[in-house]
Short mmCIF file of N, CA and C in Angstrom, two decimals:
data_model
loop_
_atom_site.label_atom_id
_atom_site.label_comp_id
_atom_site.label_asym_id
_atom_site.label_seq_id
_atom_site.Cartn_x
_atom_site.Cartn_y
_atom_site.Cartn_z
N UNK A 1012 3.77 -29.38 -0.89
CA UNK A 1012 2.00 -28.90 -0.48
C UNK A 1012 2.21 -27.16 0.64
N UNK A 1013 3.35 -27.00 0.77
CA UNK A 1013 3.57 -25.73 1.46
C UNK A 1013 2.84 -24.35 0.79
N UNK A 1014 3.61 -24.24 -0.65
CA UNK A 1014 2.70 -23.26 -1.50
C UNK A 1014 1.17 -23.11 -1.42
N UNK A 1015 0.40 -24.74 -1.64
CA UNK A 1015 -0.61 -24.75 -1.74
C UNK A 1015 -1.70 -24.18 -0.30
N UNK A 1016 -0.07 -24.75 1.11
CA UNK A 1016 -0.95 -24.19 2.43
C UNK A 1016 -0.90 -22.76 2.75
N UNK A 1017 0.36 -21.91 1.96
CA UNK A 1017 0.70 -20.08 2.44
C UNK A 1017 -0.37 -19.71 1.47
N UNK A 1018 -0.66 -20.47 0.23
CA UNK A 1018 -1.72 -19.81 -0.69
C UNK A 1018 -3.07 -19.52 -0.13
N UNK A 1019 -3.33 -20.75 0.61
CA UNK A 1019 -4.74 -20.67 1.23
C UNK A 1019 -4.50 -19.95 2.33
N UNK A 1020 -3.49 -19.88 3.39
CA UNK A 1020 -3.67 -18.86 4.33
C UNK A 1020 -3.86 -17.23 3.47
N UNK A 1021 -2.67 -16.67 2.46
CA UNK A 1021 -2.96 -15.64 1.84
C UNK A 1021 -4.07 -15.15 1.68
N UNK A 1022 -4.74 -16.07 0.69
CA UNK A 1022 -5.75 -15.85 -0.12
C UNK A 1022 -6.99 -15.88 1.23
N UNK A 1023 -7.06 -15.77 2.40
CA UNK A 1023 -7.91 -15.70 3.46
C UNK A 1023 -9.33 -16.78 3.41
N UNK A 1024 -8.78 -17.99 2.39
CA UNK A 1024 -9.68 -19.42 2.55
C UNK A 1024 -9.73 -20.09 4.08
N UNK A 1025 -8.76 -19.70 4.58
CA UNK A 1025 -8.06 -20.47 6.16
C UNK A 1025 -9.28 -19.80 7.17
N UNK A 1026 -9.42 -18.33 6.98
CA UNK A 1026 -10.02 -17.46 8.11
C UNK A 1026 -11.75 -17.99 7.15
N UNK A 1027 -12.05 -17.73 6.24
CA UNK A 1027 -13.17 -17.85 5.51
C UNK A 1027 -13.64 -19.27 6.33
N UNK A 1028 -13.02 -20.48 6.36
CA UNK A 1028 -13.27 -21.76 6.43
C UNK A 1028 -13.78 -22.10 8.06
N UNK A 1029 -13.27 -20.37 8.87
CA UNK A 1029 -13.42 -20.99 10.20
C UNK A 1029 -14.87 -20.38 10.65
N UNK A 1030 -15.69 -19.90 9.65
CA UNK A 1030 -16.71 -18.91 9.81
C UNK A 1030 -18.26 -20.13 9.00
N UNK A 1031 -17.99 -21.16 9.29
CA UNK A 1031 -18.76 -22.03 8.25
C UNK A 1031 -18.34 -23.31 8.65
N UNK A 1032 -19.55 -24.19 8.51
CA UNK A 1032 -19.29 -25.79 8.63
C UNK A 1032 -18.38 -26.68 7.49
N UNK A 1033 -18.71 -26.24 6.44
CA UNK A 1033 -18.19 -27.02 5.05
C UNK A 1033 -17.00 -26.90 4.77
N UNK A 1034 -16.17 -26.54 4.02
CA UNK A 1034 -15.13 -26.81 3.19
C UNK A 1034 -15.17 -25.03 2.66
N UNK A 1035 -13.86 -24.54 2.60
CA UNK A 1035 -13.88 -23.85 1.51
C UNK A 1035 -12.58 -23.86 0.96
N UNK A 1036 -12.78 -23.70 -0.39
CA UNK A 1036 -11.83 -24.58 -1.29
C UNK A 1036 -10.88 -23.64 -1.98
N UNK A 1037 -9.47 -23.31 -1.64
CA UNK A 1037 -8.52 -22.46 -2.90
C UNK A 1037 -7.96 -22.84 -3.80
N UNK A 1038 -8.06 -22.04 -4.89
CA UNK A 1038 -7.43 -22.98 -6.35
C UNK A 1038 -6.63 -21.82 -6.59
N UNK A 1039 -5.57 -22.09 -6.39
CA UNK A 1039 -4.54 -20.85 -6.55
C UNK A 1039 -3.50 -21.35 -8.17
N UNK A 1040 -3.87 -20.67 -9.29
CA UNK A 1040 -3.65 -20.81 -10.70
C UNK A 1040 -2.15 -20.20 -11.00
N UNK A 1041 -1.16 -20.77 -10.83
CA UNK A 1041 -0.12 -20.05 -11.42
C UNK A 1041 0.44 -20.18 -12.63
N UNK A 1042 1.91 -19.93 -13.15
CA UNK A 1042 2.06 -20.13 -14.56
C UNK A 1042 2.32 -21.71 -14.99
N UNK A 1043 2.99 -22.45 -14.03
CA UNK A 1043 2.90 -23.70 -14.18
C UNK A 1043 2.10 -25.05 -13.43
N UNK A 1044 1.91 -24.60 -11.93
CA UNK A 1044 0.91 -25.51 -11.68
C UNK A 1044 -0.04 -24.92 -11.04
N UNK A 1045 -1.23 -25.30 -10.48
CA UNK A 1045 -2.20 -24.84 -10.22
C UNK A 1045 -2.30 -26.21 -8.37
N UNK A 1046 -2.62 -25.15 -7.46
CA UNK A 1046 -2.37 -25.49 -6.20
C UNK A 1046 -3.60 -25.61 -5.33
N UNK A 1047 -4.16 -26.43 -4.89
CA UNK A 1047 -5.51 -26.50 -4.13
C UNK A 1047 -5.35 -26.49 -2.49
N UNK A 1048 -6.53 -26.27 -2.35
CA UNK A 1048 -6.52 -26.44 -0.54
C UNK A 1048 -7.70 -26.65 -0.16
N UNK A 1049 -8.14 -27.76 0.77
CA UNK A 1049 -9.78 -28.06 1.47
C UNK A 1049 -9.12 -27.44 2.93
N UNK A 1050 -10.38 -26.25 3.25
CA UNK A 1050 -9.76 -25.43 4.71
C UNK A 1050 -11.16 -25.87 5.40
N UNK A 1051 -10.84 -26.25 6.17
CA UNK A 1051 -12.13 -26.66 7.48
C UNK A 1051 -11.97 -26.05 8.79
N UNK A 1052 -12.70 -25.44 9.14
CA UNK A 1052 -12.87 -25.30 10.91
C UNK A 1052 -11.27 -24.32 10.86
N UNK A 1053 -11.12 -23.42 10.51
CA UNK A 1053 -9.80 -22.44 10.27
C UNK A 1053 -8.67 -23.12 10.16
N UNK A 1054 -8.59 -24.35 9.66
CA UNK A 1054 -7.68 -25.21 9.21
C UNK A 1054 -7.02 -25.59 7.58
N UNK A 1055 -5.80 -25.65 7.06
CA UNK A 1055 -6.14 -26.64 5.95
C UNK A 1055 -6.16 -27.88 6.17
N UNK A 1056 -6.95 -28.92 5.47
CA UNK A 1056 -7.13 -30.05 5.79
C UNK A 1056 -6.89 -30.76 5.15
N UNK A 1057 -6.45 -30.21 4.00
CA UNK A 1057 -5.38 -31.37 2.71
C UNK A 1057 -5.65 -30.24 1.36
N UNK A 1058 -4.00 -30.81 1.06
CA UNK A 1058 -3.10 -29.89 -0.38
C UNK A 1058 -3.39 -31.04 -1.45
N UNK A 1059 -3.16 -30.47 -3.01
CA UNK A 1059 -2.81 -30.96 -4.17
C UNK A 1059 -2.17 -30.07 -4.93
N UNK A 1060 -1.80 -30.58 -5.93
CA UNK A 1060 -0.85 -29.40 -7.09
C UNK A 1060 -1.06 -30.64 -8.30
N UNK A 1061 -1.54 -29.56 -9.51
CA UNK A 1061 -1.59 -30.51 -10.46
C UNK A 1061 -1.10 -29.60 -11.88
N UNK A 1062 -0.25 -30.20 -12.65
CA UNK A 1062 0.55 -29.68 -13.79
C UNK A 1062 -0.49 -28.59 -14.25
N UNK A 1063 -0.54 -27.71 -14.06
CA UNK A 1063 -1.78 -27.04 -15.01
C UNK A 1063 -1.57 -25.45 -14.84
N UNK A 1064 -1.40 -24.74 -15.71
CA UNK A 1064 -0.71 -23.22 -15.58
C UNK A 1064 -1.20 -22.64 -16.58
N UNK A 1065 -0.94 -21.03 -16.76
CA UNK A 1065 -1.16 -20.44 -17.82
C UNK A 1065 0.26 -20.29 -19.00
N UNK A 1066 1.36 -20.75 -18.29
CA UNK A 1066 2.88 -20.23 -19.26
C UNK A 1066 3.24 -21.83 -19.38
N UNK A 1067 2.09 -22.74 -19.71
CA UNK A 1067 2.89 -24.03 -20.27
C UNK A 1067 3.07 -23.72 -21.56
N UNK A 1068 2.31 -22.73 -22.28
CA UNK A 1068 2.45 -22.38 -23.53
C UNK A 1068 2.40 -20.81 -23.76
N UNK A 1069 3.59 -20.48 -24.17
CA UNK A 1069 3.13 -18.81 -24.50
C UNK A 1069 3.48 -18.75 -25.63
N UNK A 1070 2.73 -17.65 -26.58
CA UNK A 1070 2.34 -17.17 -27.49
C UNK A 1070 2.97 -15.56 -27.49
N UNK A 1071 3.52 -15.48 -29.10
CA UNK A 1071 3.64 -14.14 -29.54
C UNK A 1071 2.66 -13.26 -29.85
N UNK A 1072 3.23 -12.23 -30.36
CA UNK A 1072 1.81 -11.44 -30.54
C UNK A 1072 1.41 -12.14 -32.08
N UNK A 1073 2.13 -12.89 -33.38
CA UNK A 1073 1.13 -13.27 -33.90
C UNK A 1073 0.60 -14.70 -33.67
N UNK A 1074 0.40 -14.94 -32.14
CA UNK A 1074 -0.20 -16.25 -32.09
C UNK A 1074 0.53 -17.41 -32.40
N UNK A 1075 2.27 -17.14 -32.41
CA UNK A 1075 2.99 -18.50 -32.55
C UNK A 1075 3.89 -18.61 -31.05
N UNK A 1076 3.75 -20.09 -30.75
CA UNK A 1076 4.23 -20.61 -29.92
C UNK A 1076 5.78 -20.59 -29.71
N UNK A 1077 6.14 -19.56 -28.56
CA UNK A 1077 7.71 -19.15 -28.30
C UNK A 1077 8.03 -20.26 -27.36
N UNK A 1078 6.99 -20.38 -26.07
CA UNK A 1078 7.69 -21.81 -25.17
C UNK A 1078 6.79 -22.70 -25.18
N UNK A 1079 7.08 -23.72 -24.87
CA UNK A 1079 6.18 -25.34 -24.63
C UNK A 1079 6.97 -25.62 -23.78
N UNK A 1080 6.10 -26.13 -22.58
CA UNK A 1080 6.53 -27.23 -21.64
C UNK A 1080 5.74 -28.31 -21.65
N UNK A 1081 6.35 -29.96 -21.47
CA UNK A 1081 5.80 -30.81 -21.86
C UNK A 1081 4.70 -31.11 -21.18
N UNK A 1082 4.36 -30.79 -20.29
CA UNK A 1082 3.05 -30.56 -19.48
C UNK A 1082 2.36 -30.15 -20.56
N UNK A 1083 2.65 -28.81 -21.19
CA UNK A 1083 1.69 -27.94 -22.00
C UNK A 1083 1.10 -28.69 -23.81
N UNK A 1084 2.09 -29.43 -23.78
CA UNK A 1084 1.87 -30.16 -24.65
C UNK A 1084 0.82 -31.79 -24.90
N UNK A 1085 1.31 -32.20 -23.48
CA UNK A 1085 0.24 -33.08 -23.04
C UNK A 1085 -1.50 -32.92 -23.18
N UNK A 1086 -1.41 -31.42 -22.60
CA UNK A 1086 -3.03 -30.44 -22.51
C UNK A 1086 -3.57 -30.46 -23.93
N UNK A 1087 -2.99 -30.10 -24.82
CA UNK A 1087 -2.78 -29.95 -26.43
C UNK A 1087 -3.43 -31.01 -26.84
N UNK A 1088 -2.42 -32.04 -26.53
CA UNK A 1088 -2.71 -33.81 -27.03
C UNK A 1088 -4.19 -33.91 -26.81
N UNK A 1089 -4.28 -33.74 -25.52
CA UNK A 1089 -5.33 -34.60 -25.12
C UNK A 1089 -6.96 -34.09 -25.91
N UNK A 1090 -6.72 -32.74 -26.45
CA UNK A 1090 -7.89 -32.39 -27.63
C UNK A 1090 -7.38 -32.31 -29.06
N UNK A 1091 -6.20 -33.23 -29.18
CA UNK A 1091 -6.01 -32.82 -30.65
C UNK A 1091 -5.48 -31.36 -31.01
N UNK A 1092 -4.90 -30.79 -30.28
CA UNK A 1092 -4.36 -29.69 -30.78
C UNK A 1092 -2.95 -30.20 -30.90
N UNK A 1093 -2.13 -29.83 -32.05
CA UNK A 1093 -0.93 -30.04 -32.55
C UNK A 1093 -0.02 -29.21 -32.39
N UNK A 1094 0.97 -29.36 -31.19
CA UNK A 1094 1.69 -27.88 -30.59
C UNK A 1094 3.33 -28.31 -31.02
N UNK A 1095 3.93 -27.09 -31.17
CA UNK A 1095 5.26 -27.38 -31.81
C UNK A 1095 5.88 -25.97 -31.32
N UNK A 1096 7.10 -25.62 -30.76
CA UNK A 1096 7.45 -24.17 -31.11
C UNK A 1096 7.52 -23.92 -32.70
N UNK A 1097 7.03 -22.44 -32.54
CA UNK A 1097 7.09 -21.93 -33.66
C UNK A 1097 5.66 -22.23 -34.86
N UNK A 1098 4.89 -22.74 -33.95
CA UNK A 1098 3.55 -23.30 -34.79
C UNK A 1098 2.44 -21.85 -34.24
N UNK A 1099 1.49 -21.90 -35.05
CA UNK A 1099 0.75 -21.04 -34.83
C UNK A 1099 -0.55 -21.10 -34.33
N UNK A 1100 -1.35 -20.82 -33.15
CA UNK A 1100 -2.41 -21.33 -32.62
C UNK A 1100 -3.59 -20.65 -32.99
N UNK A 1101 -4.85 -21.18 -33.80
CA UNK A 1101 -5.92 -20.36 -33.49
C UNK A 1101 -6.52 -20.01 -32.21
N UNK A 1102 -7.36 -19.35 -32.31
CA UNK A 1102 -7.88 -18.73 -31.08
C UNK A 1102 -8.75 -20.02 -30.74
N UNK A 1103 -9.73 -21.02 -31.56
CA UNK A 1103 -10.08 -21.93 -31.42
C UNK A 1103 -9.46 -23.07 -30.33
N UNK A 1104 -7.92 -23.13 -31.00
CA UNK A 1104 -7.33 -24.17 -30.35
C UNK A 1104 -6.81 -23.81 -29.01
N UNK A 1105 -6.63 -22.55 -28.87
CA UNK A 1105 -6.00 -22.09 -27.53
C UNK A 1105 -7.58 -22.41 -26.05
N UNK A 1106 -8.71 -22.05 -26.63
CA UNK A 1106 -9.38 -22.20 -26.24
C UNK A 1106 -10.03 -23.49 -25.67
N UNK A 1107 -9.61 -24.70 -26.43
CA UNK A 1107 -9.84 -25.78 -26.22
C UNK A 1107 -8.62 -26.40 -25.10
N UNK A 1108 -7.57 -25.86 -25.37
CA UNK A 1108 -6.22 -26.31 -24.38
C UNK A 1108 -7.18 -25.52 -23.35
N UNK A 1109 -7.74 -24.55 -23.19
CA UNK A 1109 -7.75 -24.10 -21.79
C UNK A 1109 -9.09 -24.47 -20.99
N UNK A 1110 -10.12 -24.94 -22.03
CA UNK A 1110 -11.55 -25.93 -21.58
C UNK A 1110 -10.39 -27.09 -20.81
N UNK A 1111 -9.71 -27.80 -21.45
CA UNK A 1111 -9.22 -29.19 -21.09
C UNK A 1111 -8.73 -28.51 -19.81
N UNK A 1112 -7.36 -27.80 -19.60
CA UNK A 1112 -7.13 -27.44 -18.42
C UNK A 1112 -7.82 -27.25 -16.98
N UNK A 1113 -9.07 -26.42 -17.77
CA UNK A 1113 -10.20 -25.85 -16.76
C UNK A 1113 -10.80 -27.44 -16.30
N UNK A 1114 -11.13 -28.30 -17.04
CA UNK A 1114 -11.73 -29.50 -16.80
C UNK A 1114 -10.67 -30.36 -15.47
N UNK A 1115 -9.31 -30.33 -15.52
CA UNK A 1115 -8.46 -30.83 -15.34
C UNK A 1115 -8.45 -30.10 -13.58
N UNK A 1116 -8.67 -29.02 -13.66
CA UNK A 1116 -8.34 -28.00 -12.32
C UNK A 1116 -9.58 -28.70 -11.64
N UNK A 1117 -10.61 -28.51 -11.91
CA UNK A 1117 -11.99 -29.10 -11.37
C UNK A 1117 -11.83 -30.55 -10.87
N UNK A 1118 -11.54 -31.17 -11.50
CA UNK A 1118 -11.49 -32.53 -10.90
C UNK A 1118 -10.55 -32.95 -9.64
N UNK A 1119 -9.31 -31.94 -9.76
CA UNK A 1119 -8.35 -32.11 -9.03
C UNK A 1119 -8.81 -31.56 -7.69
N UNK A 1120 -10.19 -30.33 -7.75
CA UNK A 1120 -10.22 -30.30 -6.24
C UNK A 1120 -11.26 -31.07 -5.75
N UNK A 1121 -11.63 -32.25 -6.12
CA UNK A 1121 -12.51 -32.96 -5.72
C UNK A 1121 -14.02 -32.80 -5.81
N UNK A 1122 -14.26 -31.87 -6.72
CA UNK A 1122 -15.56 -31.36 -7.32
C UNK A 1122 -16.13 -32.04 -8.44
N UNK A 1123 -15.49 -33.07 -8.97
CA UNK A 1123 -15.89 -33.82 -9.82
C UNK A 1123 -14.84 -34.85 -9.88
N UNK A 1124 -15.52 -36.02 -10.53
CA UNK A 1124 -14.72 -37.79 -10.73
C UNK A 1124 -13.72 -36.89 -11.40
N UNK A 1125 -12.43 -37.93 -10.63
CA UNK A 1125 -11.36 -37.98 -11.02
C UNK A 1125 -10.75 -38.88 -12.05
N UNK A 1126 -10.55 -38.25 -13.12
CA UNK A 1126 -9.96 -39.33 -14.57
C UNK A 1126 -8.72 -39.35 -14.51
N UNK A 1127 -8.37 -40.63 -15.24
CA UNK A 1127 -7.16 -41.56 -15.08
C UNK A 1127 -5.96 -40.20 -15.35
N UNK A 1128 -6.51 -39.80 -16.70
CA UNK A 1128 -5.46 -38.69 -17.36
C UNK A 1128 -5.14 -37.39 -16.48
N UNK A 1129 -6.04 -36.44 -15.69
CA UNK A 1129 -5.69 -35.88 -14.74
C UNK A 1129 -5.06 -36.26 -13.39
N UNK A 1130 -5.40 -37.60 -13.04
CA UNK A 1130 -4.84 -38.06 -11.76
C UNK A 1130 -3.04 -38.41 -12.06
N UNK A 1131 -2.50 -38.78 -13.42
CA UNK A 1131 -1.29 -38.81 -13.83
C UNK A 1131 -0.90 -37.52 -13.70
N UNK A 1132 -1.73 -36.20 -14.03
CA UNK A 1132 -0.98 -34.71 -13.42
C UNK A 1132 -0.65 -34.54 -12.83
N UNK A 1133 -1.24 -34.95 -11.87
CA UNK A 1133 -0.90 -34.71 -9.81
C UNK A 1133 0.42 -34.80 -9.52
N UNK A 1134 1.08 -33.64 -8.41
CA UNK A 1134 2.03 -33.88 -8.29
C UNK A 1134 2.01 -34.52 -6.68
N UNK A 1135 0.79 -33.80 -6.12
CA UNK A 1135 0.64 -34.51 -4.49
C UNK A 1135 -0.39 -35.47 -4.67
N UNK A 1136 -0.94 -36.38 -3.79
CA UNK A 1136 -1.75 -37.40 -3.55
C UNK A 1136 -3.31 -36.41 -4.09
N UNK A 1137 -4.31 -37.15 -4.52
CA UNK A 1137 -5.34 -36.69 -5.07
C UNK A 1137 -6.33 -36.17 -3.40
N UNK A 1138 -7.46 -35.15 -3.71
CA UNK A 1138 -7.51 -34.82 -2.80
C UNK A 1138 -8.99 -35.60 -2.80
N UNK A 1139 -9.85 -35.76 -1.03
CA UNK A 1139 -10.91 -36.55 -1.25
C UNK A 1139 -12.01 -35.94 -2.06
N UNK A 1140 -13.15 -36.54 -2.50
CA UNK A 1140 -14.43 -35.93 -2.83
C UNK A 1140 -14.91 -35.30 -1.67
N UNK A 1141 -15.55 -34.15 -1.95
CA UNK A 1141 -16.28 -33.15 -1.10
C UNK A 1141 -17.27 -33.03 -1.47
N UNK A 1142 -18.97 -32.93 -0.99
CA UNK A 1142 -19.61 -32.48 -1.14
C UNK A 1142 -20.57 -31.35 -0.46
N UNK A 1143 -20.17 -30.76 0.67
CA UNK A 1143 -20.45 -29.77 1.26
C UNK A 1143 -19.42 -28.13 1.22
N UNK A 1144 -19.38 -27.85 -0.01
CA UNK A 1144 -18.75 -26.53 0.15
C UNK A 1144 -19.86 -25.30 0.50
N UNK A 1145 -18.53 -24.51 0.98
CA UNK A 1145 -19.36 -23.31 1.62
C UNK A 1145 -19.03 -22.44 0.39
N UNK A 1146 -17.70 -22.22 -0.10
CA UNK A 1146 -17.41 -21.12 -1.21
C UNK A 1146 -15.93 -21.86 -1.50
N UNK A 1147 -15.75 -20.92 -2.26
CA UNK A 1147 -14.75 -21.17 -3.31
C UNK A 1147 -13.60 -19.80 -3.64
N UNK A 1148 -12.19 -19.71 -3.61
CA UNK A 1148 -11.70 -18.44 -3.37
C UNK A 1148 -10.60 -19.22 -4.35
N UNK A 1149 -10.12 -18.27 -5.64
CA UNK A 1149 -8.90 -18.07 -6.03
C UNK A 1149 -7.90 -16.99 -5.70
N UNK A 1150 -6.71 -17.90 -6.38
CA UNK A 1150 -5.70 -16.98 -5.96
C UNK A 1150 -4.47 -17.48 -7.18
N UNK A 1151 -3.71 -16.62 -7.14
CA UNK A 1151 -2.51 -17.12 -8.31
C UNK A 1151 -2.58 -16.00 -9.35
N UNK A 1152 -1.34 -16.01 -10.32
CA UNK A 1152 -1.90 -14.68 -11.41
C UNK A 1152 -3.19 -14.88 -12.03
N UNK A 1153 -3.33 -16.04 -12.58
CA UNK A 1153 -4.74 -16.59 -13.23
C UNK A 1153 -5.85 -15.94 -12.46
N UNK A 1154 -6.21 -15.89 -11.25
CA UNK A 1154 -7.30 -15.31 -10.66
C UNK A 1154 -6.97 -14.05 -11.06
N UNK A 1155 -6.15 -13.00 -11.33
CA UNK A 1155 -6.34 -11.46 -11.72
C UNK A 1155 -7.46 -11.68 -12.87
N UNK A 1156 -7.32 -12.30 -13.84
CA UNK A 1156 -8.22 -12.07 -15.23
C UNK A 1156 -9.62 -13.21 -14.43
N UNK A 1157 -9.56 -13.82 -13.59
CA UNK A 1157 -10.74 -14.30 -13.47
C UNK A 1157 -11.74 -13.38 -12.42
N UNK A 1158 -10.90 -12.57 -11.31
CA UNK A 1158 -12.12 -11.60 -11.00
C UNK A 1158 -11.93 -10.40 -11.37
N UNK A 1159 -11.18 -10.15 -12.38
CA UNK A 1159 -11.04 -9.06 -13.73
C UNK A 1159 -10.08 -8.01 -13.09
N UNK A 1160 -9.36 -8.15 -12.28
CA UNK A 1160 -8.51 -7.30 -11.84
C UNK A 1160 -7.51 -6.96 -13.04
N UNK A 1161 -7.05 -8.22 -13.96
CA UNK A 1161 -6.35 -8.04 -14.71
C UNK A 1161 -6.52 -7.73 -16.32
N UNK A 1162 -6.23 -7.18 -17.32
CA UNK A 1162 -7.19 -6.88 -18.49
C UNK A 1162 -6.00 -7.50 -19.36
N UNK A 1163 -4.51 -6.93 -19.31
CA UNK A 1163 -3.49 -7.10 -20.12
C UNK A 1163 -3.03 -8.54 -20.56
N UNK A 1164 -2.36 -8.81 -21.43
CA UNK A 1164 -2.15 -9.94 -21.99
C UNK A 1164 -0.76 -10.22 -22.09
N UNK A 1165 -0.42 -11.24 -21.64
CA UNK A 1165 1.05 -11.69 -21.13
C UNK A 1165 1.89 -12.83 -22.17
N UNK A 1166 0.65 -12.94 -23.43
CA UNK A 1166 1.35 -14.15 -24.46
C UNK A 1166 0.60 -15.49 -23.91
N UNK A 1167 0.27 -15.72 -22.43
CA UNK A 1167 0.05 -17.07 -22.08
C UNK A 1167 -1.25 -17.53 -22.13
N UNK A 1168 -1.92 -18.28 -21.49
CA UNK A 1168 -3.27 -18.54 -21.67
C UNK A 1168 -4.06 -18.14 -20.43
N UNK A 1169 -3.70 -17.36 -19.80
CA UNK A 1169 -3.73 -16.52 -18.62
C UNK A 1169 -5.62 -16.26 -18.58
N UNK A 1170 -6.09 -15.24 -19.68
CA UNK A 1170 -7.26 -14.74 -19.73
C UNK A 1170 -8.35 -16.28 -20.07
N UNK A 1171 -7.84 -17.02 -21.03
CA UNK A 1171 -8.34 -18.27 -21.38
C UNK A 1171 -9.05 -19.32 -20.41
N UNK A 1172 -7.59 -19.67 -19.53
CA UNK A 1172 -7.79 -20.43 -18.55
C UNK A 1172 -8.93 -19.68 -17.71
N UNK A 1173 -8.39 -18.46 -17.55
CA UNK A 1173 -9.46 -17.80 -16.38
C UNK A 1173 -10.91 -17.93 -16.88
N UNK A 1174 -11.14 -17.74 -17.85
CA UNK A 1174 -12.74 -17.87 -18.59
C UNK A 1174 -13.32 -19.31 -18.60
N UNK A 1175 -12.59 -19.88 -18.49
CA UNK A 1175 -13.04 -21.80 -18.96
C UNK A 1175 -13.19 -22.22 -17.52
N UNK A 1176 -12.19 -21.31 -16.28
CA UNK A 1176 -12.40 -22.03 -14.83
C UNK A 1176 -13.09 -21.41 -14.39
N UNK A 1177 -13.54 -20.06 -14.57
CA UNK A 1177 -14.78 -19.80 -14.01
C UNK A 1177 -16.18 -20.13 -14.23
N UNK A 1178 -16.33 -20.84 -15.70
CA UNK A 1178 -17.48 -21.04 -16.35
C UNK A 1178 -17.61 -22.13 -15.66
N UNK A 1179 -16.73 -23.33 -15.84
CA UNK A 1179 -16.58 -24.64 -15.26
C UNK A 1179 -16.82 -24.58 -13.59
N UNK A 1180 -16.25 -23.69 -12.76
CA UNK A 1180 -16.84 -23.18 -11.45
C UNK A 1180 -18.27 -22.99 -11.04
N UNK A 1181 -18.48 -22.19 -12.47
CA UNK A 1181 -19.87 -21.31 -11.73
C UNK A 1181 -21.22 -22.33 -12.08
N UNK A 1182 -21.15 -23.42 -13.16
CA UNK A 1182 -21.60 -24.23 -13.52
C UNK A 1182 -22.27 -24.96 -11.72
N UNK A 1183 -21.53 -25.51 -10.60
CA UNK A 1183 -21.37 -25.75 -9.54
C UNK A 1183 -22.65 -25.03 -9.00
N UNK A 1184 -22.44 -24.38 -8.65
CA UNK A 1184 -23.44 -23.27 -8.01
C UNK A 1184 -23.00 -23.04 -6.80
N UNK A 1185 -21.52 -23.07 -6.57
CA UNK A 1185 -21.43 -22.88 -4.98
C UNK A 1185 -20.58 -21.14 -5.21
N UNK A 1186 -20.79 -20.78 -3.99
CA UNK A 1186 -20.23 -19.19 -4.26
C UNK A 1186 -19.06 -19.32 -4.36
N UNK A 1187 -18.54 -17.99 -5.30
CA UNK A 1187 -16.99 -17.67 -5.64
C UNK A 1187 -17.11 -16.71 -4.91
N UNK A 1188 -15.99 -16.52 -3.83
CA UNK A 1188 -15.84 -15.41 -2.91
C UNK A 1188 -14.75 -14.60 -3.52
N UNK A 1189 -14.37 -13.31 -3.78
CA UNK A 1189 -13.08 -12.52 -3.45
C UNK A 1189 -12.30 -12.95 -2.43
N UNK A 1190 -11.09 -13.25 -2.61
CA UNK A 1190 -10.22 -13.43 -1.61
C UNK A 1190 -9.82 -12.05 -1.14
N UNK A 1191 -8.99 -12.19 0.05
CA UNK A 1191 -8.43 -11.20 0.47
C UNK A 1191 -6.99 -10.52 -0.55
N UNK A 1192 -6.40 -11.23 -0.64
CA UNK A 1192 -4.85 -11.47 -1.76
C UNK A 1192 -5.09 -12.38 -3.04
N UNK A 1193 -5.20 -11.83 -4.35
CA UNK A 1193 -4.87 -13.05 -5.15
C UNK A 1193 -3.59 -13.17 -5.35
N UNK A 1194 -2.68 -12.11 -6.34
CA UNK A 1194 -1.87 -12.53 -6.71
C UNK A 1194 -0.76 -12.81 -5.87
N UNK A 1195 -1.02 -12.09 -4.96
CA UNK A 1195 0.14 -12.16 -3.79
C UNK A 1195 -0.22 -13.28 -2.42
N UNK A 1196 -1.14 -14.04 -2.67
CA UNK A 1196 -1.88 -14.82 -1.54
C UNK A 1196 -0.49 -15.55 -1.54
N UNK A 1197 0.11 -16.13 -1.91
CA UNK A 1197 1.18 -16.78 -1.53
C UNK A 1197 2.55 -16.19 -0.44
N UNK A 1198 2.74 -14.50 -1.41
CA UNK A 1198 3.42 -13.69 -0.48
C UNK A 1198 2.91 -13.64 0.60
N UNK A 1199 1.68 -13.10 0.84
CA UNK A 1199 1.26 -12.87 1.98
C UNK A 1199 1.06 -14.12 3.03
N UNK A 1200 0.77 -15.32 2.43
CA UNK A 1200 0.58 -16.41 3.38
C UNK A 1200 1.81 -16.80 3.99
N UNK A 1201 2.92 -16.85 3.39
CA UNK A 1201 4.13 -16.86 4.06
C UNK A 1201 4.42 -16.15 5.04
N UNK A 1202 4.18 -14.68 4.92
CA UNK A 1202 4.51 -13.48 6.08
C UNK A 1202 3.36 -14.12 7.32
N UNK A 1203 2.18 -14.66 7.07
CA UNK A 1203 1.11 -14.31 8.17
C UNK A 1203 1.72 -16.27 8.86
N UNK A 1204 1.89 -17.26 7.92
CA UNK A 1204 2.31 -18.28 8.38
C UNK A 1204 3.41 -18.64 8.93
N UNK A 1205 4.66 -17.91 8.76
CA UNK A 1205 5.90 -18.25 9.63
C UNK A 1205 6.09 -17.35 10.76
#
């Protein structure tokens, strides 16, 4: 949970939470895992992490899979997309997988009911459900796409996962605020934290 805590500090979510009554949630989406922190009253209240990330499936320029993590396969299986190294994925398949991952992230934040499938992918105990959320901040590599700071393509699911995540969280009507630091939140947080 230390990484989730550091990302929450670095993104500014902790400071943001000291300015209002409710919870500020920081969602740090990386290559292999997503770390989530509930911050309230200037403190990190609860953290969790889940096996969702942009680099669980990596494609080359011709959209053939060049790297596949076991958890990447789980997300693909969930939506009936066949994955194997060397296999070509259609844009539709990539979007399906990204949408599924985004649903898992949303459930892991405690903002929608936790399914068994999502619960199985948690690396730490689940977060409590929250209703009064003042703000959401995003950090980690994928957030660079979410906030449109990054437009490059690294062959991973970053752009698709960012789009799907943004769409899912936008539907909740909770303000999505720009963090102090996105990609370097964990690094910045570590220096503030120590």
